[in-house]
Each structure stands twice: as structure tokens, then as C-alpha cells.
Amino acid sequence: MVLNDGGVTSADDTSANVALAGNGRTLHIDRYYDTLPGMLRRYDRQARREAFPGGDARDWQAWQARLREQLRTLLGLDLMESAGQCPLNPRVTERVRVEADDADDPRGIVRERILIQVEPDVWMPCYVLIPEHPRLGADGRPLCWLCPHGHQGGGKYSVAGVRGVPAVDDAIRRFHYDYGLQLACRGYVTLCPDARGFGERRDARLQKDDERSFLRGTCAQLAHMAEPLGLTVAGMLVWDLMRLVEYVRERDEWNMGALGCFGFSGGGMQTLWLAALDDRIRRAFISGYMYGVRDSLLTMNGNCSCNYVPGLWNLVDMGDVGSLIAPRPLVVQSCIGDHLNGPRGVVNADEQVAIIRSAYRMLGAENHLTHLHAPGEHHFDETGVWDAIAASDQGL
Ligand SMILES: [Zn+2]
């Protein structure tokens, strides 16, 4: 039916559109009037208003400072409880010796479980993997990486490579999730925390023993609690990692000059935000999280709530955020067959890395940016990574 009365026009088709569906219970609808096309047009009109407009290195630095301030506000970081009013009160609650899986690798590793206070009465458990024979930085102290996790790994357990838990073992096999342990096997101290909503920090809805609850996180519940208060999930996660950096500084045992952050998937998201906003992170590795948002988060709009920061897309795309890491060493890894690349495939990641590369080029640091392509679906891939990481061990 077409209504054209008083200037009000609706459907341009004359079909009835609805009929009883084959299941006999619902209506089958021939044509839907969904929201995505309008949202894509809106995105194209108003996105990336704060992308770097061009200029020289001095202009770029002014842009970096301005954008960081805007992003801190969007993430709600300035609303987090002040570090000055909240001591970390660190505690070591467990210390065990673990052996590397690889029989060819003789290095023993000590695993600590620590607790730190990230906001008043908000605690973050974290595994610390300490190799017996660590790789040393320019100051003679062990080199150190923060290793945030993503989804579907039970939080810190998979990244720290905790063995003997079948659900964790499967996650490690599927995603090569134990990068915290793999780095420790190569001599790096690694800190593998539980993000809010994961592992020991799950909110009430998933505080159960079944495998699905154990592996997943309560990002949606966090978003519901946070966003009406002006906070965001991404902001809370990056805040907690900033507090973990503070812990490393206060512990004063490891090299701060080459402190890194290394993450896959949602851990890549946390690494992206932390390194972009906190210069104490001197180098970064991001796997499985460098996508243009139009394809990967707007067209593919079923991703987790932690990816969605209110107001962000009006300002920047992911490559713009990543370019804030320049000129510090950055390795980005993209899997060719990663479904999160979106409908156009890995070119969607390549375009974002091109944005980052232009910043590194501007600052004369193009050799500090490495983009690795790996075959296969969404996973962390070791190929070429350890060489790329080692190349940045001393040059800082
Ligand atoms: Zn999430």
C-alpha cells in the first residue's frame, strides 16, 4: 500500500509484505526497513572529524596532545577515582614454579599471583611470570611486557598458559592464546591481568562454573553500569592497565625504558588504547585488533559492547588512535582470513595501518612500524613475531 497524503510518503512497493511464515507461528516479511543503510550514510557524513588534517611534525604533536585529551574525556578516564587517593596496596598471594612446555627450552619460570587495588575497593588479580634467566634491557634489568587478554579465554588463565584446565587448553590451541607464557619462555617478565568482567572479575551474571560462563566476560553488564555514569568499558580497562604500569614502576625490579604491551583481539584493543594514551608504554604489539570501524563495528554491529565508545566514531577511526603510538616501536598483526576484518577482508586492516604509517613517516620513524600478515582465521600467529619483538629490545 502506498500512502501519499499531505506529502507523507511511505513504502514505494505495493506488496502486502507480510504473510504467515512456513513455521505457522510467525509472519514472514519480504522486505525489512532496517537501520543500517541510514547509519552508514550518517557515518560517511560525520566520521573522523578529528583525523590529522596534515602539516608538519610540530602540527602533528599538537594534534596528538589535543586528540589524547578528547579521547580521555570520551573514555571517562578523568572520572576514574584518582590514583593519588588510592594506593595500589599490592599483595603477592601465590608463588609457584612452572616449567616451559618446550623440552628444548630449559628456562624455569616462577608464576606469582598478585592483587592490586585499581580504584577504591576495586581489585585486579594478575599473574606475573618471571623467567629464571631473563632477557635484560639497556639498564641491566629484565625486560617486561603487560599482556592483556581478549574474549573467550577465561581471562588471564589462557594468556599465562595455565595448563591442566581443559577449557583453557582448548582456548590456547584455538587462538594460540598463551602469549604471556611464550614471551616468558623467551626471557621476558610478563604481567597477565584479569580485565574487569573476566576470570576472577566476572560480574554476577557469569559467576558460574559452566564452560561458557567461565570463558566469557560480562562486558555488556559493565557497559550498562558504566555508560550512563559517563564511563566506558574500554576506559575502565585501560585505567586498570595504567594502574598496572604504576605497579611495575613502584616494584622497581624491571626495565621501564622498554616496557611493552602485547595483546591479541580484545587484548589488542586494550593495548591500542593504553599505548595510544600512555607514553610509559614504550612499545606495543597488537594482533587481531586493527580494523576500520565502518566495516568491522558498524556494518558488523554484533560485536561485544567493549568495542563501542559513545561518540568515538565522530572523531576518529582505529588507525587514528593507533597513530598516537608513533614514533614508539609498534608491530601490528592481521590474519588474512580473520572474519572480523569485515566484508572487504584484510584490506580493511591495511587501510588503518596506512593511516598509522603516515604518522610514523611524518616523524621519520617508519622503521619502527611493522605490519605482519598471517594466514588463517582470527588468532595470534607466532610467525615472524619474536624476531620483530627482539629487534626493538635495545633500541629504546
Ligand atoms: Zn567485550
Short mmCIF file of C-alpha atoms and ligand atoms in Angstrom, two decimals:
data_model
loop_
_atom_site.label_atom_id
_atom_site.label_comp_id
_atom_site.label_asym_id
_atom_site.label_seq_id
_atom_site.Cartn_x
_atom_site.Cartn_y
_atom_site.Cartn_z
CA MET A 1 0.00 0.00 0.00
CA VAL A 2 1.24 3.50 -0.82
CA LEU A 3 0.15 6.46 1.19
CA ASN A 4 0.70 9.78 -0.44
CA ASP A 5 -1.39 12.10 1.52
CA GLY A 6 -0.36 15.54 2.64
CA GLY A 7 3.21 14.99 1.50
CA VAL A 8 3.72 11.89 3.66
CA THR A 9 5.11 9.07 1.57
CA SER A 10 5.85 5.63 2.91
CA ALA A 11 6.64 2.42 1.07
CA ASP A 12 7.23 2.54 -2.65
CA ASP A 13 6.10 -1.03 -3.10
CA THR A 14 2.58 -2.28 -3.18
CA SER A 15 3.11 -5.79 -1.91
CA ALA A 16 1.36 -6.93 1.19
CA ASN A 17 4.88 -7.60 2.56
CA VAL A 18 3.73 -9.97 5.28
CA ALA A 19 2.27 -13.46 5.27
CA LEU A 20 2.17 -16.31 7.73
CA ALA A 21 5.62 -17.91 7.81
CA GLY A 22 6.28 -21.52 6.94
CA ASN A 23 6.51 -22.41 10.61
CA GLY A 24 2.85 -21.44 11.01
CA ARG A 25 3.66 -19.35 14.06
CA THR A 26 5.09 -16.05 12.86
CA LEU A 27 4.92 -13.66 9.96
CA HIS A 28 7.33 -13.94 7.06
CA ILE A 29 8.38 -10.47 5.96
CA ASP A 30 9.56 -9.98 2.40
CA ARG A 31 11.15 -6.63 2.85
CA TYR A 32 12.64 -5.15 6.01
CA TYR A 33 13.07 -1.46 6.75
CA ASP A 34 16.24 -1.71 8.81
CA THR A 35 18.54 0.96 10.17
CA LEU A 36 21.99 0.13 8.80
CA PRO A 37 21.82 1.96 5.44
CA GLY A 38 20.90 5.21 7.14
CA MET A 39 23.60 4.69 9.75
CA LEU A 40 26.22 4.14 7.06
CA ARG A 41 25.18 7.38 5.35
CA ARG A 42 25.35 9.17 8.68
CA TYR A 43 28.80 7.68 9.32
CA ASP A 44 30.05 8.86 5.94
CA ARG A 45 28.77 12.37 6.64
CA GLN A 46 30.21 12.88 10.08
CA ALA A 47 33.02 10.42 10.84
CA ARG A 48 36.70 11.18 11.53
CA ARG A 49 36.26 14.89 12.14
CA GLU A 50 39.42 14.93 14.27
CA ALA A 51 41.70 12.93 11.96
CA PHE A 52 45.09 14.57 11.47
CA PRO A 53 44.43 17.29 8.87
CA GLY A 54 48.02 17.37 7.61
CA GLY A 55 51.04 19.51 8.35
CA ASP A 56 54.50 19.02 9.78
CA ALA A 57 55.79 17.17 12.85
CA ARG A 58 55.04 20.12 15.11
CA ASP A 59 51.42 20.24 13.87
CA TRP A 60 51.20 16.50 14.42
CA GLN A 61 52.39 16.76 18.02
CA ALA A 62 49.83 19.46 18.76
CA TRP A 63 47.16 17.22 17.20
CA GLN A 64 48.34 14.28 19.29
CA ALA A 65 48.03 16.26 22.53
CA ARG A 66 44.58 17.59 21.58
CA LEU A 67 43.21 14.22 20.50
CA ARG A 68 44.51 12.49 23.63
CA GLU A 69 42.58 14.97 25.76
CA GLN A 70 39.41 14.38 23.75
CA LEU A 71 39.81 10.61 23.97
CA ARG A 72 40.43 10.69 27.71
CA THR A 73 37.14 12.54 28.07
CA LEU A 74 35.25 10.14 25.79
CA LEU A 75 36.61 7.11 27.64
CA GLY A 76 35.66 8.61 31.00
CA LEU A 77 39.25 8.38 32.26
CA ASP A 78 39.02 11.69 34.06
CA LEU A 79 36.11 10.32 36.08
CA MET A 80 38.03 7.34 37.41
CA GLU A 81 38.96 7.55 41.09
CA SER A 82 42.21 9.44 41.49
CA ALA A 83 45.35 7.35 41.81
CA GLY A 84 46.56 9.76 44.46
CA GLN A 85 43.70 8.79 46.76
CA CYS A 86 44.02 5.09 46.15
CA PRO A 87 47.25 3.24 46.92
CA LEU A 88 47.87 0.05 44.96
CA ASN A 89 48.27 -1.99 48.17
CA PRO A 90 49.90 -4.81 46.18
CA ARG A 91 49.85 -8.32 47.58
CA VAL A 92 51.54 -11.48 46.34
CA THR A 93 49.07 -14.27 47.09
CA GLU A 94 50.78 -17.21 45.41
CA ARG A 95 54.21 -18.09 44.03
CA VAL A 96 54.73 -21.32 42.11
CA ARG A 97 57.37 -22.62 39.75
CA VAL A 98 56.21 -23.57 36.27
CA GLU A 99 58.26 -25.21 33.60
CA ALA A 100 58.19 -24.19 29.97
CA ASP A 101 56.24 -26.61 27.78
CA ASP A 102 59.00 -26.91 25.27
CA ALA A 103 61.53 -29.52 26.39
CA ASP A 104 64.19 -27.71 24.36
CA ASP A 105 63.70 -24.63 26.46
CA PRO A 106 65.36 -25.11 29.84
CA ARG A 107 64.32 -21.84 31.38
CA GLY A 108 62.26 -22.22 34.52
CA ILE A 109 59.59 -19.67 35.22
CA VAL A 110 58.13 -18.50 38.54
CA ARG A 111 54.47 -17.54 38.43
CA GLU A 112 53.13 -15.14 41.02
CA ARG A 113 49.51 -14.25 41.55
CA ILE A 114 49.26 -10.68 42.71
CA LEU A 115 46.38 -8.39 43.65
CA ILE A 116 46.43 -4.62 43.17
CA GLN A 117 43.83 -2.03 44.02
CA VAL A 118 42.92 -0.14 40.85
CA GLU A 119 40.19 2.03 42.34
CA PRO A 120 38.98 2.17 45.93
CA ASP A 121 37.76 -1.38 46.69
CA VAL A 122 38.22 -2.47 43.05
CA TRP A 123 40.86 -5.17 42.86
CA MET A 124 42.67 -6.69 39.91
CA PRO A 125 44.23 -10.16 40.13
CA CYS A 126 47.19 -10.65 37.82
CA TYR A 127 49.70 -13.38 37.07
CA VAL A 128 53.32 -12.31 36.89
CA LEU A 129 55.62 -14.68 35.00
CA ILE A 130 59.25 -14.26 35.96
CA PRO A 131 61.88 -16.20 33.98
CA GLU A 132 64.85 -17.54 35.87
CA HIS A 133 67.21 -16.21 33.22
CA PRO A 134 65.57 -13.03 31.99
CA ARG A 135 66.40 -11.03 28.93
CA LEU A 136 67.96 -7.76 30.07
CA GLY A 137 67.47 -4.24 28.82
CA ALA A 138 69.98 -1.45 28.44
CA ASP A 139 69.93 -0.76 32.19
CA GLY A 140 70.71 -4.39 33.03
CA ARG A 141 67.18 -5.02 34.29
CA PRO A 142 64.73 -7.63 32.95
CA LEU A 143 62.59 -6.56 30.01
CA CYS A 144 58.88 -6.57 30.76
CA TRP A 145 55.55 -6.76 28.90
CA LEU A 146 51.98 -6.25 30.02
CA CYS A 147 49.82 -8.91 28.36
CA PRO A 148 46.10 -8.09 28.44
CA HIS A 149 43.69 -10.77 27.23
CA GLY A 150 40.67 -10.77 24.95
CA HIS A 151 37.43 -12.72 24.98
CA GLN A 152 36.84 -16.48 25.11
CA GLY A 153 39.95 -17.43 27.08
CA GLY A 154 38.83 -17.24 30.71
CA GLY A 155 40.81 -14.05 31.28
CA LYS A 156 44.39 -14.32 32.48
CA TYR A 157 44.47 -18.14 32.59
CA SER A 158 44.92 -18.59 28.85
CA VAL A 159 47.41 -15.76 28.36
CA ALA A 160 49.53 -17.00 31.28
CA GLY A 161 49.35 -20.51 29.81
CA VAL A 162 47.88 -22.19 32.88
CA ARG A 163 47.77 -25.86 31.92
CA GLY A 164 45.50 -28.68 33.05
CA VAL A 165 42.19 -26.84 32.64
CA PRO A 166 40.59 -28.37 29.53
CA ALA A 167 38.56 -25.28 28.60
CA VAL A 168 41.71 -23.16 28.84
CA ASP A 169 43.78 -25.75 26.95
CA ASP A 170 41.25 -25.63 24.10
CA ALA A 171 41.30 -21.80 24.01
CA ILE A 172 45.10 -21.86 23.87
CA ARG A 173 45.04 -24.35 20.99
CA ARG A 174 42.40 -22.38 19.11
CA PHE A 175 43.82 -18.88 19.41
CA HIS A 176 47.48 -19.55 20.41
CA TYR A 177 46.34 -17.58 23.44
CA ASP A 178 49.31 -18.24 25.75
CA TYR A 179 51.42 -15.34 24.51
CA GLY A 180 52.24 -14.26 28.07
CA LEU A 181 53.87 -17.63 28.68
CA GLN A 182 55.51 -17.66 25.25
CA LEU A 183 57.12 -14.29 25.96
CA ALA A 184 58.26 -15.55 29.38
CA CYS A 185 59.81 -18.60 27.72
CA ARG A 186 61.83 -16.12 25.66
CA GLY A 187 63.10 -14.38 28.77
CA TYR A 188 60.62 -11.54 29.23
CA VAL A 189 58.84 -10.81 32.51
CA THR A 190 55.13 -10.72 31.70
CA LEU A 191 52.14 -9.43 33.64
CA CYS A 192 48.86 -11.11 32.67
CA PRO A 193 45.90 -9.44 34.42
CA ASP A 194 42.21 -10.22 34.56
CA ALA A 195 40.32 -7.39 32.87
CA ARG A 196 37.15 -6.22 34.57
CA GLY A 197 34.37 -8.64 33.79
CA PHE A 198 36.65 -11.64 33.10
CA GLY A 199 38.17 -14.53 35.02
CA GLU A 200 38.00 -13.78 38.72
CA ARG A 201 36.41 -10.41 37.97
CA ARG A 202 33.21 -11.59 36.28
CA ASP A 203 30.05 -9.84 37.37
CA ALA A 204 27.10 -11.74 38.85
CA ARG A 205 25.58 -12.93 35.59
CA LEU A 206 28.54 -15.17 34.68
CA GLN A 207 29.73 -16.19 38.14
CA LYS A 208 29.18 -19.84 37.36
CA ASP A 209 31.37 -22.87 36.69
CA ASP A 210 30.00 -23.92 33.32
CA GLU A 211 32.43 -23.60 30.45
CA ARG A 212 30.56 -20.90 28.58
CA SER A 213 30.34 -18.67 31.65
CA PHE A 214 33.94 -19.37 32.60
CA LEU A 215 35.36 -18.43 29.21
CA ARG A 216 33.24 -15.35 28.54
CA GLY A 217 33.12 -11.90 30.08
CA THR A 218 30.49 -9.53 31.38
CA CYS A 219 31.29 -6.61 29.06
CA ALA A 220 27.61 -5.99 28.36
CA GLN A 221 26.83 -5.68 32.07
CA LEU A 222 29.86 -3.43 32.54
CA ALA A 223 28.66 -1.21 29.69
CA HIS A 224 25.16 -0.98 31.19
CA MET A 225 26.60 0.03 34.56
CA ALA A 226 29.22 2.39 33.18
CA GLU A 227 27.89 4.35 30.24
CA PRO A 228 25.02 6.17 31.98
CA LEU A 229 27.63 7.28 34.52
CA GLY A 230 29.84 8.73 31.80
CA LEU A 231 32.26 5.80 31.92
CA THR A 232 33.08 3.19 29.26
CA VAL A 233 34.26 -0.41 29.32
CA ALA A 234 37.35 0.45 27.26
CA GLY A 235 38.10 3.32 29.61
CA MET A 236 37.87 1.14 32.72
CA LEU A 237 40.09 -1.49 31.15
CA VAL A 238 42.76 0.99 30.10
CA TRP A 239 42.60 2.65 33.51
CA ASP A 240 43.34 -0.66 35.19
CA LEU A 241 46.32 -1.20 32.87
CA MET A 242 47.60 2.29 33.73
CA ARG A 243 47.46 1.20 37.35
CA LEU A 244 49.41 -1.93 36.42
CA VAL A 245 52.09 0.27 34.83
CA GLU A 246 52.20 2.12 38.13
CA TYR A 247 52.69 -1.22 39.89
CA VAL A 248 55.66 -2.04 37.64
CA ARG A 249 57.16 1.36 38.40
CA GLU A 250 56.67 1.01 42.15
CA ARG A 251 58.00 -2.56 42.22
CA ASP A 252 61.17 -1.16 40.66
CA GLU A 253 62.66 -4.51 39.59
CA TRP A 254 62.25 -4.39 35.82
CA ASN A 255 63.26 -2.18 32.92
CA MET A 256 60.82 0.70 32.44
CA GLY A 257 62.58 2.15 29.40
CA ALA A 258 61.38 -0.66 27.12
CA LEU A 259 58.12 -1.51 28.90
CA GLY A 260 55.79 -3.07 26.35
CA CYS A 261 52.16 -4.02 25.96
CA PHE A 262 51.27 -7.12 23.94
CA GLY A 263 47.71 -8.19 23.20
CA PHE A 264 45.56 -10.22 20.87
CA SER A 265 41.93 -9.46 19.97
CA GLY A 266 40.31 -7.72 22.97
CA GLY A 267 43.84 -7.69 24.40
CA GLY A 268 44.84 -5.87 21.22
CA MET A 269 42.06 -3.38 21.88
CA GLN A 270 43.42 -2.76 25.38
CA THR A 271 46.96 -2.47 24.03
CA LEU A 272 45.84 0.00 21.38
CA TRP A 273 44.17 2.28 23.90
CA LEU A 274 46.88 2.03 26.56
CA ALA A 275 49.78 2.66 24.20
CA ALA A 276 47.91 5.46 22.45
CA LEU A 277 47.28 7.33 25.69
CA ASP A 278 50.21 6.44 27.97
CA ASP A 279 53.78 7.22 26.95
CA ARG A 280 55.13 4.97 29.70
CA ILE A 281 54.38 2.16 27.26
CA ARG A 282 57.49 2.26 25.10
CA ARG A 283 56.50 -0.37 22.52
CA ALA A 284 53.40 -2.30 21.54
CA PHE A 285 52.23 -5.42 19.75
CA ILE A 286 48.64 -5.53 18.53
CA SER A 287 47.26 -8.70 16.93
CA GLY A 288 43.71 -9.15 15.70
CA TYR A 289 42.57 -5.65 16.53
CA MET A 290 43.20 -3.09 13.83
CA TYR A 291 40.08 -2.70 11.79
CA GLY A 292 38.28 0.17 10.13
CA VAL A 293 35.18 0.67 12.24
CA ARG A 294 32.82 1.24 9.29
CA ASP A 295 33.22 -2.37 8.15
CA SER A 296 34.07 -4.11 11.40
CA LEU A 297 31.96 -2.40 14.05
CA LEU A 298 29.17 -0.60 12.19
CA THR A 299 28.35 -2.99 9.37
CA MET A 300 29.24 -5.88 11.70
CA ASN A 301 27.26 -4.47 14.58
CA GLY A 302 27.02 -7.60 16.72
CA ASN A 303 30.46 -7.30 18.30
CA CYS A 304 30.96 -7.01 22.03
CA SER A 305 29.93 -3.88 23.95
CA CYS A 306 33.53 -3.16 24.97
CA ASN A 307 34.27 -2.10 21.37
CA TYR A 308 31.72 0.69 21.37
CA VAL A 309 32.79 4.03 22.85
CA PRO A 310 30.00 6.62 22.66
CA GLY A 311 30.93 9.49 20.35
CA LEU A 312 34.21 7.95 19.20
CA TRP A 313 33.49 7.49 15.53
CA ASN A 314 32.64 11.15 15.07
CA LEU A 315 36.23 11.90 15.98
CA VAL A 316 38.49 9.13 14.69
CA ASP A 317 38.92 5.66 13.26
CA MET A 318 41.15 2.96 14.75
CA GLY A 319 44.15 3.90 12.63
CA ASP A 320 44.00 7.44 14.01
CA VAL A 321 44.07 6.07 17.56
CA GLY A 322 46.97 3.77 16.58
CA SER A 323 48.92 6.66 15.11
CA LEU A 324 49.08 8.19 18.61
CA ILE A 325 51.59 5.43 19.39
CA ALA A 326 54.12 6.93 16.93
CA PRO A 327 57.11 7.05 16.96
CA ARG A 328 57.41 4.22 19.50
CA PRO A 329 58.01 0.71 18.10
CA LEU A 330 54.72 -0.90 17.05
CA VAL A 331 54.01 -4.28 15.50
CA VAL A 332 50.52 -4.87 14.08
CA GLN A 333 49.46 -8.34 13.05
CA SER A 334 46.49 -9.08 10.78
CA CYS A 335 45.23 -12.52 9.85
CA ILE A 336 44.18 -12.71 6.21
CA GLY A 337 41.13 -14.87 6.91
CA ASP A 338 40.02 -13.06 10.08
CA HIS A 339 36.24 -12.72 9.83
CA LEU A 340 36.48 -9.56 11.95
CA ASN A 341 38.16 -7.83 9.00
CA GLY A 342 34.63 -7.46 7.66
CA PRO A 343 33.12 -7.94 4.22
CA ARG A 344 36.08 -6.46 2.28
CA GLY A 345 38.66 -8.64 4.02
CA VAL A 346 42.13 -7.69 5.18
CA VAL A 347 42.22 -4.52 3.07
CA ASN A 348 40.13 -3.04 5.88
CA ALA A 349 43.07 -3.59 8.24
CA ASP A 350 45.63 -2.44 5.68
CA GLU A 351 43.84 0.89 5.29
CA GLN A 352 44.08 1.56 9.02
CA VAL A 353 47.76 0.64 9.13
CA ALA A 354 48.29 3.06 6.23
CA ILE A 355 46.90 5.83 8.46
CA ILE A 356 49.34 4.81 11.19
CA ARG A 357 52.20 4.59 8.70
CA SER A 358 51.69 8.15 7.55
CA ALA A 359 52.22 9.30 11.16
CA TYR A 360 55.41 7.27 11.52
CA ARG A 361 56.66 8.61 8.19
CA MET A 362 55.86 12.16 9.29
CA LEU A 363 58.00 11.62 12.39
CA GLY A 364 60.84 9.94 10.49
CA ALA A 365 60.24 6.65 12.27
CA GLU A 366 58.77 4.42 9.58
CA ASN A 367 61.22 1.64 10.53
CA HIS A 368 59.52 1.49 13.95
CA LEU A 369 56.27 0.25 12.42
CA THR A 370 55.88 -3.36 11.28
CA HIS A 371 52.73 -4.85 9.77
CA LEU A 372 52.66 -8.63 9.70
CA HIS A 373 50.11 -10.59 7.67
CA ALA A 374 49.43 -14.15 8.80
CA PRO A 375 47.32 -16.83 7.18
CA GLY A 376 44.16 -18.17 8.77
CA GLU A 377 41.22 -17.06 10.90
CA HIS A 378 41.22 -14.84 13.99
CA HIS A 379 44.18 -16.00 16.10
CA PHE A 380 47.58 -14.90 17.38
CA ASP A 381 50.22 -16.19 14.99
CA GLU A 382 53.83 -16.58 16.14
CA THR A 383 55.32 -16.34 12.64
CA GLY A 384 57.87 -13.53 12.50
CA VAL A 385 56.73 -12.06 15.80
CA TRP A 386 59.62 -12.91 18.10
CA ASP A 387 62.20 -11.51 15.67
CA ALA A 388 60.16 -8.32 15.32
CA ILE A 389 59.93 -8.03 19.11
CA ALA A 390 63.61 -8.73 19.71
CA ALA A 391 64.51 -6.07 17.15
CA SER A 392 63.07 -3.45 19.50
CA ASP A 393 64.69 -4.79 22.67
CA GLN A 394 67.65 -2.46 22.76
CA GLY A 395 66.87 0.43 20.51
CA LEU A 396 64.85 2.44 23.01
ZN ZN B 1 33.91 -7.40 25.47
#
